PDB file of C-alpha atoms in Angstrom:
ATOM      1  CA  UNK A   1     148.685 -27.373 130.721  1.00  0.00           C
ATOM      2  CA  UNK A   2     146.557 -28.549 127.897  1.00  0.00           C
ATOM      3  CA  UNK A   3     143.889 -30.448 127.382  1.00  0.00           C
ATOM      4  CA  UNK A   4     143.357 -33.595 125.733  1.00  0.00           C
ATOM      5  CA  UNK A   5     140.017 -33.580 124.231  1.00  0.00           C
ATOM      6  CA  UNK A   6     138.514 -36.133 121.169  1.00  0.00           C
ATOM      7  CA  UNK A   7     137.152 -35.225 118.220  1.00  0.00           C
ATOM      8  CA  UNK A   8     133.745 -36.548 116.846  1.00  0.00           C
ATOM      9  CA  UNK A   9     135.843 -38.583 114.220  1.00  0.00           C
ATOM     10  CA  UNK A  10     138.306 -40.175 116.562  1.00  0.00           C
ATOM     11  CA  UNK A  11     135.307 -41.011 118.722  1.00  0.00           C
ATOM     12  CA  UNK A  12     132.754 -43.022 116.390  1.00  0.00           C
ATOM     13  CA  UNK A  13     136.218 -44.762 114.863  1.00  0.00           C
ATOM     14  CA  UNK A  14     136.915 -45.819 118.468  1.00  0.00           C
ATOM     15  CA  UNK A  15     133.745 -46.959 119.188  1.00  0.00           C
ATOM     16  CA  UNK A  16     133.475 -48.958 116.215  1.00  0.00           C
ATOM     17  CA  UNK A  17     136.693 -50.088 116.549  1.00  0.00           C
ATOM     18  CA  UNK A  18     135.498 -51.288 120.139  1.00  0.00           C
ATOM     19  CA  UNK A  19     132.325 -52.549 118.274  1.00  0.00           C
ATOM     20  CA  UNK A  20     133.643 -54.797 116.068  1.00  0.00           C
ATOM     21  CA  UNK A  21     135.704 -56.437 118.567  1.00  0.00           C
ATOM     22  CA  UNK A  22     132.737 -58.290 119.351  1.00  0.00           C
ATOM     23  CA  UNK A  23     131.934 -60.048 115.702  1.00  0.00           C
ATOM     24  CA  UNK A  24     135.304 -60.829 115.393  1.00  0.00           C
ATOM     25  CA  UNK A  25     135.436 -63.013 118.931  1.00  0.00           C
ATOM     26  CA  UNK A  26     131.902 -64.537 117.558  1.00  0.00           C
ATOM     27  CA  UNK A  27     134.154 -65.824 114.621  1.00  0.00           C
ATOM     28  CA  UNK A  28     135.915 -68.187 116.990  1.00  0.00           C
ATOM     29  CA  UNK A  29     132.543 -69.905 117.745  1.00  0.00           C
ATOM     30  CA  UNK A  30     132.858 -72.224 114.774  1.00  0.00           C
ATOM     31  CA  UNK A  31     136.339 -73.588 115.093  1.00  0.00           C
ATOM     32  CA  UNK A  32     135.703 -74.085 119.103  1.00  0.00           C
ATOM     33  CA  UNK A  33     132.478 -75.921 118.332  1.00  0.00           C
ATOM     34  CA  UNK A  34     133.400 -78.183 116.302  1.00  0.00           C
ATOM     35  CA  UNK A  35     137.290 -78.951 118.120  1.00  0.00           C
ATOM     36  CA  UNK A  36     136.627 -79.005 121.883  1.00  0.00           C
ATOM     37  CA  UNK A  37     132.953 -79.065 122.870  1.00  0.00           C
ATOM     38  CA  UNK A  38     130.734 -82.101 122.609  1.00  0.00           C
ATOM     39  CA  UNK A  39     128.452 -82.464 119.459  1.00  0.00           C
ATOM     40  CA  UNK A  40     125.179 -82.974 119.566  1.00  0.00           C
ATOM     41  CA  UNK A  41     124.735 -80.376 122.199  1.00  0.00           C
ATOM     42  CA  UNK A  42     123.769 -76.774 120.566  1.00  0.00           C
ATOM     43  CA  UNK A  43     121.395 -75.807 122.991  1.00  0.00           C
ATOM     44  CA  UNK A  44     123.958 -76.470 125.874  1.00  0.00           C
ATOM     45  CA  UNK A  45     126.433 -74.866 124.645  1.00  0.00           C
ATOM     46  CA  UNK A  46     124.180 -71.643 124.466  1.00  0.00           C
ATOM     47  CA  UNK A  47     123.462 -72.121 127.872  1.00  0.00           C
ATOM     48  CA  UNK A  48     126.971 -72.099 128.632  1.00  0.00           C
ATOM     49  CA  UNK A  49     127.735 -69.178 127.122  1.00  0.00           C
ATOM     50  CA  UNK A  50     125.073 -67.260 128.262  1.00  0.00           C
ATOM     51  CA  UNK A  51     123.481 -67.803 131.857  1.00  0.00           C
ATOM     52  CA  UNK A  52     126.833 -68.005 133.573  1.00  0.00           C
ATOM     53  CA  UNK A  53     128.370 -64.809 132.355  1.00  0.00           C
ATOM     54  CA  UNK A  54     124.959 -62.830 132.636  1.00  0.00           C
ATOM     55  CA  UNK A  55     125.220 -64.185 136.540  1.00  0.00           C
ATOM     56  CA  UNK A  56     128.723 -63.050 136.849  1.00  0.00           C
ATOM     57  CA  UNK A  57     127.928 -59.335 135.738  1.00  0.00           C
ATOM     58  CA  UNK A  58     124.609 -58.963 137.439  1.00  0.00           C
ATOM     59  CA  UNK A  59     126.727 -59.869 140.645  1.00  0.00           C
ATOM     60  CA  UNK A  60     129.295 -56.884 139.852  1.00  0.00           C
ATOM     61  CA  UNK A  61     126.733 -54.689 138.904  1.00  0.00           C
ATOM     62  CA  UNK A  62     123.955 -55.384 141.686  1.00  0.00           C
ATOM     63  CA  UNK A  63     121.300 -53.269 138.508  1.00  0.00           C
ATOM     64  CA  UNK A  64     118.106 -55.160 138.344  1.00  0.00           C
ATOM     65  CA  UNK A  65     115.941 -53.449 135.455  1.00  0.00           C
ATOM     66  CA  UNK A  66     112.666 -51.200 136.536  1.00  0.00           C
ATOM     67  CA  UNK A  67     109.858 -50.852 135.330  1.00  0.00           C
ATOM     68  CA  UNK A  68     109.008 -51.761 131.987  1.00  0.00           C
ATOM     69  CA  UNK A  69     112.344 -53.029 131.143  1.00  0.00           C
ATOM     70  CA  UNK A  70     112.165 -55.968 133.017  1.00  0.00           C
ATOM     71  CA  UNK A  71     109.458 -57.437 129.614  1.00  0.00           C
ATOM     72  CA  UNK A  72     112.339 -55.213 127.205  1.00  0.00           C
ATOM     73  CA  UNK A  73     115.254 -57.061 129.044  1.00  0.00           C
ATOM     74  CA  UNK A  74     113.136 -60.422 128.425  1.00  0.00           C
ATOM     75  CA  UNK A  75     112.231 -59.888 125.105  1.00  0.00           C
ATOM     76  CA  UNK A  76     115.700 -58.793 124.309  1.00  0.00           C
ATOM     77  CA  UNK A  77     117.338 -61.521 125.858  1.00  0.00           C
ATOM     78  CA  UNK A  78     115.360 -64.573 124.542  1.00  0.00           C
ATOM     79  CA  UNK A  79     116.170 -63.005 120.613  1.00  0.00           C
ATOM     80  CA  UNK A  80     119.313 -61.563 121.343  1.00  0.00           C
ATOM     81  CA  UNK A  81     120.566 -64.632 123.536  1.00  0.00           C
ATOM     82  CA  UNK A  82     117.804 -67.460 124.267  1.00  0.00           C
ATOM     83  CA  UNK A  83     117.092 -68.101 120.746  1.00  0.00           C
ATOM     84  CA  UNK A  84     120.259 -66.639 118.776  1.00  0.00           C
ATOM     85  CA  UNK A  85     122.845 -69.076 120.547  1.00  0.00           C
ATOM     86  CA  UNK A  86     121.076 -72.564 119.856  1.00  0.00           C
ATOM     87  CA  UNK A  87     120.261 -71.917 116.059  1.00  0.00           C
ATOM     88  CA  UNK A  88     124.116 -70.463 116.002  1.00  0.00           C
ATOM     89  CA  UNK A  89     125.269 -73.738 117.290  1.00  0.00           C
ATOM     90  CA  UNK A  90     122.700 -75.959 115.712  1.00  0.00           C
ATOM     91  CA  UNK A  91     124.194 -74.402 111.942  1.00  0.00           C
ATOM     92  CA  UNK A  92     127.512 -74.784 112.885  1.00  0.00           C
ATOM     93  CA  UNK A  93     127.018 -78.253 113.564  1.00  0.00           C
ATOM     94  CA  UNK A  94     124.754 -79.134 111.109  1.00  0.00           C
ATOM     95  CA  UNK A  95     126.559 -77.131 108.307  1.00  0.00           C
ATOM     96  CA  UNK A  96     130.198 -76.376 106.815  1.00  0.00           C
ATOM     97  CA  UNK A  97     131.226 -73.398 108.603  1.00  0.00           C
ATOM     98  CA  UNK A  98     131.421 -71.246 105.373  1.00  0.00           C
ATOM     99  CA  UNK A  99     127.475 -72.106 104.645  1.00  0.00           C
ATOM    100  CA  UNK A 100     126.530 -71.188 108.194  1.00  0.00           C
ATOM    101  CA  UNK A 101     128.543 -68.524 108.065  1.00  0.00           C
ATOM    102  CA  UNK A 102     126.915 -67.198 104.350  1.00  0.00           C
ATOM    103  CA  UNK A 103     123.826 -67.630 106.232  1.00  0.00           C
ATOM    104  CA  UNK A 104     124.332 -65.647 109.050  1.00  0.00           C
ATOM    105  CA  UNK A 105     125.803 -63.239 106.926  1.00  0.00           C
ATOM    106  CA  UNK A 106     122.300 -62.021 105.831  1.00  0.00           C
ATOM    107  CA  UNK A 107     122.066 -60.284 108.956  1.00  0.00           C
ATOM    108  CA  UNK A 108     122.924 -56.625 107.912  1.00  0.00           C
ATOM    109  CA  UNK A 109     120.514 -56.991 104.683  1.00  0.00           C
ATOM    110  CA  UNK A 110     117.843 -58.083 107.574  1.00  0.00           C
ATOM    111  CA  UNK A 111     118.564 -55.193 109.829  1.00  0.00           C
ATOM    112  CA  UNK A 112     117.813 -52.737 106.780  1.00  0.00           C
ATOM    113  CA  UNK A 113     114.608 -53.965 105.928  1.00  0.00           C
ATOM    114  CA  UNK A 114     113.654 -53.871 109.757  1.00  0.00           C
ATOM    115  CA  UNK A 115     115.318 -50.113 109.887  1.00  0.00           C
ATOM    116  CA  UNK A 116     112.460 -49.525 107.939  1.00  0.00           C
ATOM    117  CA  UNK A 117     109.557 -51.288 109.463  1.00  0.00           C
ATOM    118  CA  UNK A 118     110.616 -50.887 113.439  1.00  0.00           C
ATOM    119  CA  UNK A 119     112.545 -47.441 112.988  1.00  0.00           C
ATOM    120  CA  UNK A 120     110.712 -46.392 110.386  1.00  0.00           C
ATOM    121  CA  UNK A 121     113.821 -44.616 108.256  1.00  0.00           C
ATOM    122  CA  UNK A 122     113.730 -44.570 105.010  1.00  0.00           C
ATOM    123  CA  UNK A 123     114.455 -47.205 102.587  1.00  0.00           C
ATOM    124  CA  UNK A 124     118.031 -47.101 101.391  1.00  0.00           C
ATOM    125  CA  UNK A 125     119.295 -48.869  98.476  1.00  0.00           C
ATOM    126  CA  UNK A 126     123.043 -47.921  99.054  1.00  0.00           C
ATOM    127  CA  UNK A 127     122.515 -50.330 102.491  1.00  0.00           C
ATOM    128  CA  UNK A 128     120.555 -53.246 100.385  1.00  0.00           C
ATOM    129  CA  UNK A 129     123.240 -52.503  97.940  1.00  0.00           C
ATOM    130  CA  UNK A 130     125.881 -52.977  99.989  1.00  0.00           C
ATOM    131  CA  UNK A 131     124.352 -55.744 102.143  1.00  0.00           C
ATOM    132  CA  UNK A 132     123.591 -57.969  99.381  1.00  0.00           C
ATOM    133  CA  UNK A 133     127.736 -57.313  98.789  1.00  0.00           C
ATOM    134  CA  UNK A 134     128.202 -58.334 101.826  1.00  0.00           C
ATOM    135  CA  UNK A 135     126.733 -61.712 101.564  1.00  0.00           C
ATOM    136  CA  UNK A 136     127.719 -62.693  98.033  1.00  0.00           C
ATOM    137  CA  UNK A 137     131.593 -61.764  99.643  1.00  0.00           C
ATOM    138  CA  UNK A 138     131.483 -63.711 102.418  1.00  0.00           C
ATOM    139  CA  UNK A 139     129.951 -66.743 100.424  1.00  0.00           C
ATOM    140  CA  UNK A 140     133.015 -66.250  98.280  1.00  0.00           C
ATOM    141  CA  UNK A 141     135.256 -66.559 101.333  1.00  0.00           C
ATOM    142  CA  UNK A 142     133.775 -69.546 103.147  1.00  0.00           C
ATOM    143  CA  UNK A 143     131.815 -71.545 100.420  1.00  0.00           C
ATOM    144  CA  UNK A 144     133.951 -74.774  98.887  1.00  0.00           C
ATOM    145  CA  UNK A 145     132.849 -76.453  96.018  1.00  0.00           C
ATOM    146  CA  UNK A 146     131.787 -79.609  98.681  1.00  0.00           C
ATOM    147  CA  UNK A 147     129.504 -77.486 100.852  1.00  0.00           C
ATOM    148  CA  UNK A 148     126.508 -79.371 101.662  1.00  0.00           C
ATOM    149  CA  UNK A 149     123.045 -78.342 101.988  1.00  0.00           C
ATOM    150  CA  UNK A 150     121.160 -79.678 105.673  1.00  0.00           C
ATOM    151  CA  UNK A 151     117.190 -78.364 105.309  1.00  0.00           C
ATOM    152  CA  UNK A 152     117.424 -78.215 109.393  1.00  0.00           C
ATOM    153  CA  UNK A 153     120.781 -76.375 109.565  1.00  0.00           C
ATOM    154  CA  UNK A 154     119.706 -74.050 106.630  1.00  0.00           C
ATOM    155  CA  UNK A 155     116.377 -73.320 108.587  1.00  0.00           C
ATOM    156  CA  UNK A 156     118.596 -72.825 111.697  1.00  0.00           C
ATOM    157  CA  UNK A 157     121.118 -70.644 110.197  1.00  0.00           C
ATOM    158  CA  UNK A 158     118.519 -68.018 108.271  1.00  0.00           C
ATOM    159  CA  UNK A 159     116.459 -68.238 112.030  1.00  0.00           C
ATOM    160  CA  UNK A 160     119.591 -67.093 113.905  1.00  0.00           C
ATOM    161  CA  UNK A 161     119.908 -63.956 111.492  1.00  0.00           C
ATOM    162  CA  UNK A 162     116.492 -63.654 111.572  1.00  0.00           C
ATOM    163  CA  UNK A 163     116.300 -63.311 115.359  1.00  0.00           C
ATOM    164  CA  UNK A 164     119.222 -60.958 115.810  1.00  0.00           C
ATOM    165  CA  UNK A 165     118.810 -58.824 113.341  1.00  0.00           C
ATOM    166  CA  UNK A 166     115.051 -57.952 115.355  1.00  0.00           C
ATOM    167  CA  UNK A 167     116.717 -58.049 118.409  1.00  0.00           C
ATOM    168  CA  UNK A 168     119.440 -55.651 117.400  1.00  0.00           C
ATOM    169  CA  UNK A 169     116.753 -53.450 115.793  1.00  0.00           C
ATOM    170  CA  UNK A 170     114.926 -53.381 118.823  1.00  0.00           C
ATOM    171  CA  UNK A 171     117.952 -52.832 120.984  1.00  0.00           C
ATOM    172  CA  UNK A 172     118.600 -49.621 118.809  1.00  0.00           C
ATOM    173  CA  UNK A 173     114.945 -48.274 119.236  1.00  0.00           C
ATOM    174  CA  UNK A 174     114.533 -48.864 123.051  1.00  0.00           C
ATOM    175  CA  UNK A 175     118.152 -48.063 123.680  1.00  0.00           C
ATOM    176  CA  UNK A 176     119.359 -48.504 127.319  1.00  0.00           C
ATOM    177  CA  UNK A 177     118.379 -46.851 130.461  1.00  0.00           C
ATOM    178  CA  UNK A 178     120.212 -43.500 130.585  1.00  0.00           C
ATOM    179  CA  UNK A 179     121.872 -44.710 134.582  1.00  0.00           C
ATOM    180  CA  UNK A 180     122.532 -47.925 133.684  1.00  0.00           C
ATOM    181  CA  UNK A 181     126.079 -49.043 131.813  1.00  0.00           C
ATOM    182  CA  UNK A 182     126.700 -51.195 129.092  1.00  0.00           C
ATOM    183  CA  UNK A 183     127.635 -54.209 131.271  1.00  0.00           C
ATOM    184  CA  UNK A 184     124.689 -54.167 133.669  1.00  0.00           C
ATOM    185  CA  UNK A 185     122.576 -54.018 130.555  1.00  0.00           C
ATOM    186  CA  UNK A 186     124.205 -56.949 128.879  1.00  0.00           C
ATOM    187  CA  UNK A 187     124.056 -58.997 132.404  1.00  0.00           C
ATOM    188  CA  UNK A 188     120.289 -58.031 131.739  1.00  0.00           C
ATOM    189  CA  UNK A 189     119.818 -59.898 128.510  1.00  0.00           C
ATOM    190  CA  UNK A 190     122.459 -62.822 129.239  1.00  0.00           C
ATOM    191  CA  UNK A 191     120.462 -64.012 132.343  1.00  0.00           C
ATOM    192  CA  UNK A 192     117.211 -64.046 130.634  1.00  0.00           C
ATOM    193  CA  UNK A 193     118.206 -65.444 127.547  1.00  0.00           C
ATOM    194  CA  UNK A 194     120.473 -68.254 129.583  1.00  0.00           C
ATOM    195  CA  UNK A 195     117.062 -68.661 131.813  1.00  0.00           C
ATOM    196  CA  UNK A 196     115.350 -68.833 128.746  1.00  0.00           C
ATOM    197  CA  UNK A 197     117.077 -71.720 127.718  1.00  0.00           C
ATOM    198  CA  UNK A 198     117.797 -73.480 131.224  1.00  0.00           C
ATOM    199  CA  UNK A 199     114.365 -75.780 130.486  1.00  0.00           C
ATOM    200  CA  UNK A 200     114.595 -76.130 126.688  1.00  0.00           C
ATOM    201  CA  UNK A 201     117.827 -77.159 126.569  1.00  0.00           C
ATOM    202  CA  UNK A 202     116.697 -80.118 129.218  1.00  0.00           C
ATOM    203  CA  UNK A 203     113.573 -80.575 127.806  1.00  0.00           C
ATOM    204  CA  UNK A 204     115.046 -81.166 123.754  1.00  0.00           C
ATOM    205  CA  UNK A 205     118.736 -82.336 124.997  1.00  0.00           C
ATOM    206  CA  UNK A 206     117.987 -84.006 128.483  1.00  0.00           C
ATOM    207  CA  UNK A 207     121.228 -84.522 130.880  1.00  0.00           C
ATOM    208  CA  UNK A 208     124.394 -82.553 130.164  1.00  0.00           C
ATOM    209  CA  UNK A 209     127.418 -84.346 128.550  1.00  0.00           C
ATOM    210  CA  UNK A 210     130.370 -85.470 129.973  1.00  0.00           C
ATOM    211  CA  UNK A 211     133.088 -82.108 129.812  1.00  0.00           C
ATOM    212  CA  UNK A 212     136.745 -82.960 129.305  1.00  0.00           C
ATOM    213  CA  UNK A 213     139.418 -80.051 130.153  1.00  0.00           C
ATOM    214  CA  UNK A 214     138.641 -78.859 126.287  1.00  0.00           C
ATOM    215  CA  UNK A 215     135.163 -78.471 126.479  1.00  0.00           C
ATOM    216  CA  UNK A 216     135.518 -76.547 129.894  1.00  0.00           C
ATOM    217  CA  UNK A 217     138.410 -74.000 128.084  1.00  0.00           C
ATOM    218  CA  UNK A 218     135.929 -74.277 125.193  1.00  0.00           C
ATOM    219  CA  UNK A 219     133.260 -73.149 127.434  1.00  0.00           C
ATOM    220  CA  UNK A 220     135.046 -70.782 129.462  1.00  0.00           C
ATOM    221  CA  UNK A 221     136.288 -68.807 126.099  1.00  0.00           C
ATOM    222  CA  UNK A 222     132.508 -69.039 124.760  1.00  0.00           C
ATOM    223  CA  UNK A 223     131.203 -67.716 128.008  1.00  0.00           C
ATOM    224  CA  UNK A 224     133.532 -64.953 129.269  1.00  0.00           C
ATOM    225  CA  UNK A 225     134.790 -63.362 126.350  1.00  0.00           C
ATOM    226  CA  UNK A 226     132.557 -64.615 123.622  1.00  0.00           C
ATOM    227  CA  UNK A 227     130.029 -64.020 125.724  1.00  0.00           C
ATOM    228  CA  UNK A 228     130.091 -61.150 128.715  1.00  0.00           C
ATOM    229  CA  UNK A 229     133.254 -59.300 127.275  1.00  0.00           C
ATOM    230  CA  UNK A 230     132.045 -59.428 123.275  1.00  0.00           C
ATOM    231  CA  UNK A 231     128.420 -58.498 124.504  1.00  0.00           C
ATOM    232  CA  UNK A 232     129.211 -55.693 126.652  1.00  0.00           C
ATOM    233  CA  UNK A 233     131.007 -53.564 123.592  1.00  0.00           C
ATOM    234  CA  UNK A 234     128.351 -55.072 121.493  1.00  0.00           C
ATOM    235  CA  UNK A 235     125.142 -53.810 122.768  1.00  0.00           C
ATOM    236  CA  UNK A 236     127.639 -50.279 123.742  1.00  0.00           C
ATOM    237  CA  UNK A 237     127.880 -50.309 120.099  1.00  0.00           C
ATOM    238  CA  UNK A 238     124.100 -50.271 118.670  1.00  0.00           C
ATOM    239  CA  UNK A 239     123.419 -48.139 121.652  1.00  0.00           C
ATOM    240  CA  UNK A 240     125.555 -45.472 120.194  1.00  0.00           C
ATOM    241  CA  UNK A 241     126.116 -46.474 116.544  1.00  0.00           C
ATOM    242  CA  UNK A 242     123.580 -46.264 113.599  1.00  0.00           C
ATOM    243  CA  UNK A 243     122.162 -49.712 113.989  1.00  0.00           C
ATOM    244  CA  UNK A 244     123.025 -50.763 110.504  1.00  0.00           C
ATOM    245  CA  UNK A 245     126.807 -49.599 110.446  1.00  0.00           C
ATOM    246  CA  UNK A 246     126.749 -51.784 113.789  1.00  0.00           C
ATOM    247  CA  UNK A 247     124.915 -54.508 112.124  1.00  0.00           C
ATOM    248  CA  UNK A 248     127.742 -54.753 108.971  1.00  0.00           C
ATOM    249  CA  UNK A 249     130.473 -55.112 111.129  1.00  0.00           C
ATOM    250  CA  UNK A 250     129.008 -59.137 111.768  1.00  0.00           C
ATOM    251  CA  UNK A 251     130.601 -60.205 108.625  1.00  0.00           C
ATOM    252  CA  UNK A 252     133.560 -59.983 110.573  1.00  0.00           C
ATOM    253  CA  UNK A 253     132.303 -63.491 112.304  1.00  0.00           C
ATOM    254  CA  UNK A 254     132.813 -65.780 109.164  1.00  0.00           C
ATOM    255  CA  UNK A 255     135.920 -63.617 107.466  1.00  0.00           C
ATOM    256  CA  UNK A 256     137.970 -64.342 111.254  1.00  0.00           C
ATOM    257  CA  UNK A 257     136.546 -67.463 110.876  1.00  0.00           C
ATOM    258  CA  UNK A 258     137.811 -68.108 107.635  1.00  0.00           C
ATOM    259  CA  UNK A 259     141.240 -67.045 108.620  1.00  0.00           C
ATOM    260  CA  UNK A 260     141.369 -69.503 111.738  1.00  0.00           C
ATOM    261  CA  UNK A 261     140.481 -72.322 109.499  1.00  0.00           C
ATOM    262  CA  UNK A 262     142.690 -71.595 107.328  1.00  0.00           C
ATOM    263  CA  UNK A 263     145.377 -71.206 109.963  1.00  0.00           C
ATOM    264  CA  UNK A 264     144.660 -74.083 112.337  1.00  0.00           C
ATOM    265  CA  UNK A 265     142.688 -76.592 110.296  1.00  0.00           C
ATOM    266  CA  UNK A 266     144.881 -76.459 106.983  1.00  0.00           C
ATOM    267  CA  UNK A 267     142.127 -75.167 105.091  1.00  0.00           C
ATOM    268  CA  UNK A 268     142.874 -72.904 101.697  1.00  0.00           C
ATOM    269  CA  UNK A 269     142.540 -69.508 100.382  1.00  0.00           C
ATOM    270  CA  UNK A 270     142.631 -68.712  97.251  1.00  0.00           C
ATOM    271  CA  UNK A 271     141.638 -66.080  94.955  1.00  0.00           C
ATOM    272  CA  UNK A 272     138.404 -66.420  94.803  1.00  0.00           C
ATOM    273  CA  UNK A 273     138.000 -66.138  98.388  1.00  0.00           C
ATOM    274  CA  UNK A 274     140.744 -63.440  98.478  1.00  0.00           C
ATOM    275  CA  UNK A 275     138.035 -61.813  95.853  1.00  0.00           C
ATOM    276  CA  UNK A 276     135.331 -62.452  98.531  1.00  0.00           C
ATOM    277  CA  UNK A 277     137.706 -61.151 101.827  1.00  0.00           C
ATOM    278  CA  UNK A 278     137.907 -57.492  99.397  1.00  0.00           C
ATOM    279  CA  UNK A 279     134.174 -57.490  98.546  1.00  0.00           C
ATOM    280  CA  UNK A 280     133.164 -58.212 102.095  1.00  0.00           C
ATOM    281  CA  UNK A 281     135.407 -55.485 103.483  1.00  0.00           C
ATOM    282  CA  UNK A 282     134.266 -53.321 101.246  1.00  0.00           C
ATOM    283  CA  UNK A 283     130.193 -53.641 102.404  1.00  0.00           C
ATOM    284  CA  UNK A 284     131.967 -53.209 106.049  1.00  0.00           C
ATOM    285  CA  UNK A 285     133.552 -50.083 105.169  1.00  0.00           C
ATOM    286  CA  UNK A 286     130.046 -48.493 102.925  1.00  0.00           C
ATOM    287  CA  UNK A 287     128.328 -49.615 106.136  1.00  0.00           C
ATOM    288  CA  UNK A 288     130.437 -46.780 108.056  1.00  0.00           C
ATOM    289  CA  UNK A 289     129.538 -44.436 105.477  1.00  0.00           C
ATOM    290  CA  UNK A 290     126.745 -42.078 104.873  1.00  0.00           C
ATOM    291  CA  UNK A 291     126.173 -40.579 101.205  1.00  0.00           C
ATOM    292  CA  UNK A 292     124.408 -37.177 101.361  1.00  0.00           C
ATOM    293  CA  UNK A 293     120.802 -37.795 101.964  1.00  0.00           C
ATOM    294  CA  UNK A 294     120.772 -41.312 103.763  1.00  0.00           C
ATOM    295  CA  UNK A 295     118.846 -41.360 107.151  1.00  0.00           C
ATOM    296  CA  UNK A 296     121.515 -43.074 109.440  1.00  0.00           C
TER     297      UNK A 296
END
């Protein structure tokens, strides 16, 4: 009998693959914020998605961290979670969704300037290149000529990238405990980023609003699979991926987001953004790629 075995190739396209499932669930964030939960609530709704679904896991799992990964899992989990997930909602709410999307979009440029202060690789102008694609792409896709400018939700959307791309860096350089599995480690930094936010969110929002049946689905879909399911392949993937090939694959967020308002809010594409969809796949795909001499 023979055996099946995987090459290297099929592998790394399978993991990213698995990857980039994640970015592409985070693009449903901005058409379930603004149609079924209650506005005015951004740091709720992070809460929501984050400290029930890092409870559920850490209940399966029954892995507490050791050690010193109990401050990693922290500091992971308040930039990764705790203060990603407000300044996510915040710009969505305070923003069109294509200029909060641009914005976040500056991620993967982020990631390869921190590649080379925290990781300390060399600098690389094919990823600056490409990243700098990237955004200028997804701008194309998502920006109307009515987009409006909100100083707050600007600040907001440039923190959230900010944050994640150093939390993502960081996630690359500590990695993950070699016995514990992608979903214990996720439960890890969902539960302290969700505790994280348990008093600001009452402190800055007070009481929790009123939730209909379409804020709960909203909710649910935020939590479980935006949330444990999307985070789980997510931090798999930077554990295993070159950070910034992981770190391109977010401009999936605003081109699926693009394509659900398009589909279920009546909004247009055109050519230009049909210019931006190409140019943005394209950074994706240079993101997977390294030219002879480029320190992954």
């Amino acid at each position: 009998m023979k055996t099946l075995t995987t090459t290297p190739l099929a592998a790394g396209l399978a993991g990213t693959a698995l990857t980039a499932f994640a970015p592409m669930v985070w693009g449903t964030t901005y058409v379930v914020t603004t149609e079924l939960l209650p506005p005015g609530h951004p740091l709720f709704a992070g809460l929501m998605r984050a400290l029930p679904a890092g409870l559920i896991a850490l209940a399966v799992t029954r892995t507490l961290p050791r050690g010193t990964w109990w401050l990693k899992a922290a500091a992971l989990g308040v930039l990764n979670i705790g203060m990603f997930f407000p300044l996510l909602f915040a710009a969505a709410e305070r923003l069109p969704g294509g200029v909060a999307a641009t914005l976040g979009a500056a991620q993967p440029l982020l990631v390869a300037i921190l590649a080379v202060a925290v990781l300390r690789q060399s600098p690389s102008a094919w990823r600056f290149a490409w990243g700098i694609v990237g955004i200028v792409g997804v701008g194309l896709v998502v920006i109307g000529p009515a987009a409006g400018f909100d100083v707050v939700g600007v600040i907001a959307g440039l923190g959230g990238a900010a944050t994640m791309a150093l939390g993502v860096t960081l996630t690359k350089r500590w990695g993950r405990p070699a016995d514990v599995g992608p979903t214990a480690f996720a439960s890890w930094q969902l539960t302290a980023g969700g505790l994280f936010l348990v008093p600001v969110t009452f402190l800055f929002e007070g009481a929790p609003p009123s939730i209909d049946l379409n804020a709960g689905l909203g909710y649910l879909w935020l939590g479980l699979i935006g949330g444990l399911l999307a985070y789980v392949l997510w931090f798999r993937g930077i554990t295993s991926l070159p950070v910034t090939s992981v770190a391109v694959l977010g401009l999936l967020s605003p081109m699926v987001a693009a394509v659900l308002g398009a589909a279920l809010l009546g909004q247009s594409l055109g050519l230009v953004q049909l210019a931006g969809f190409a140019l943005a796949l394209a950074s994706i795909v240079a993101g997977q790629i390294t030219p002879k001499g480029v320190v992954r």
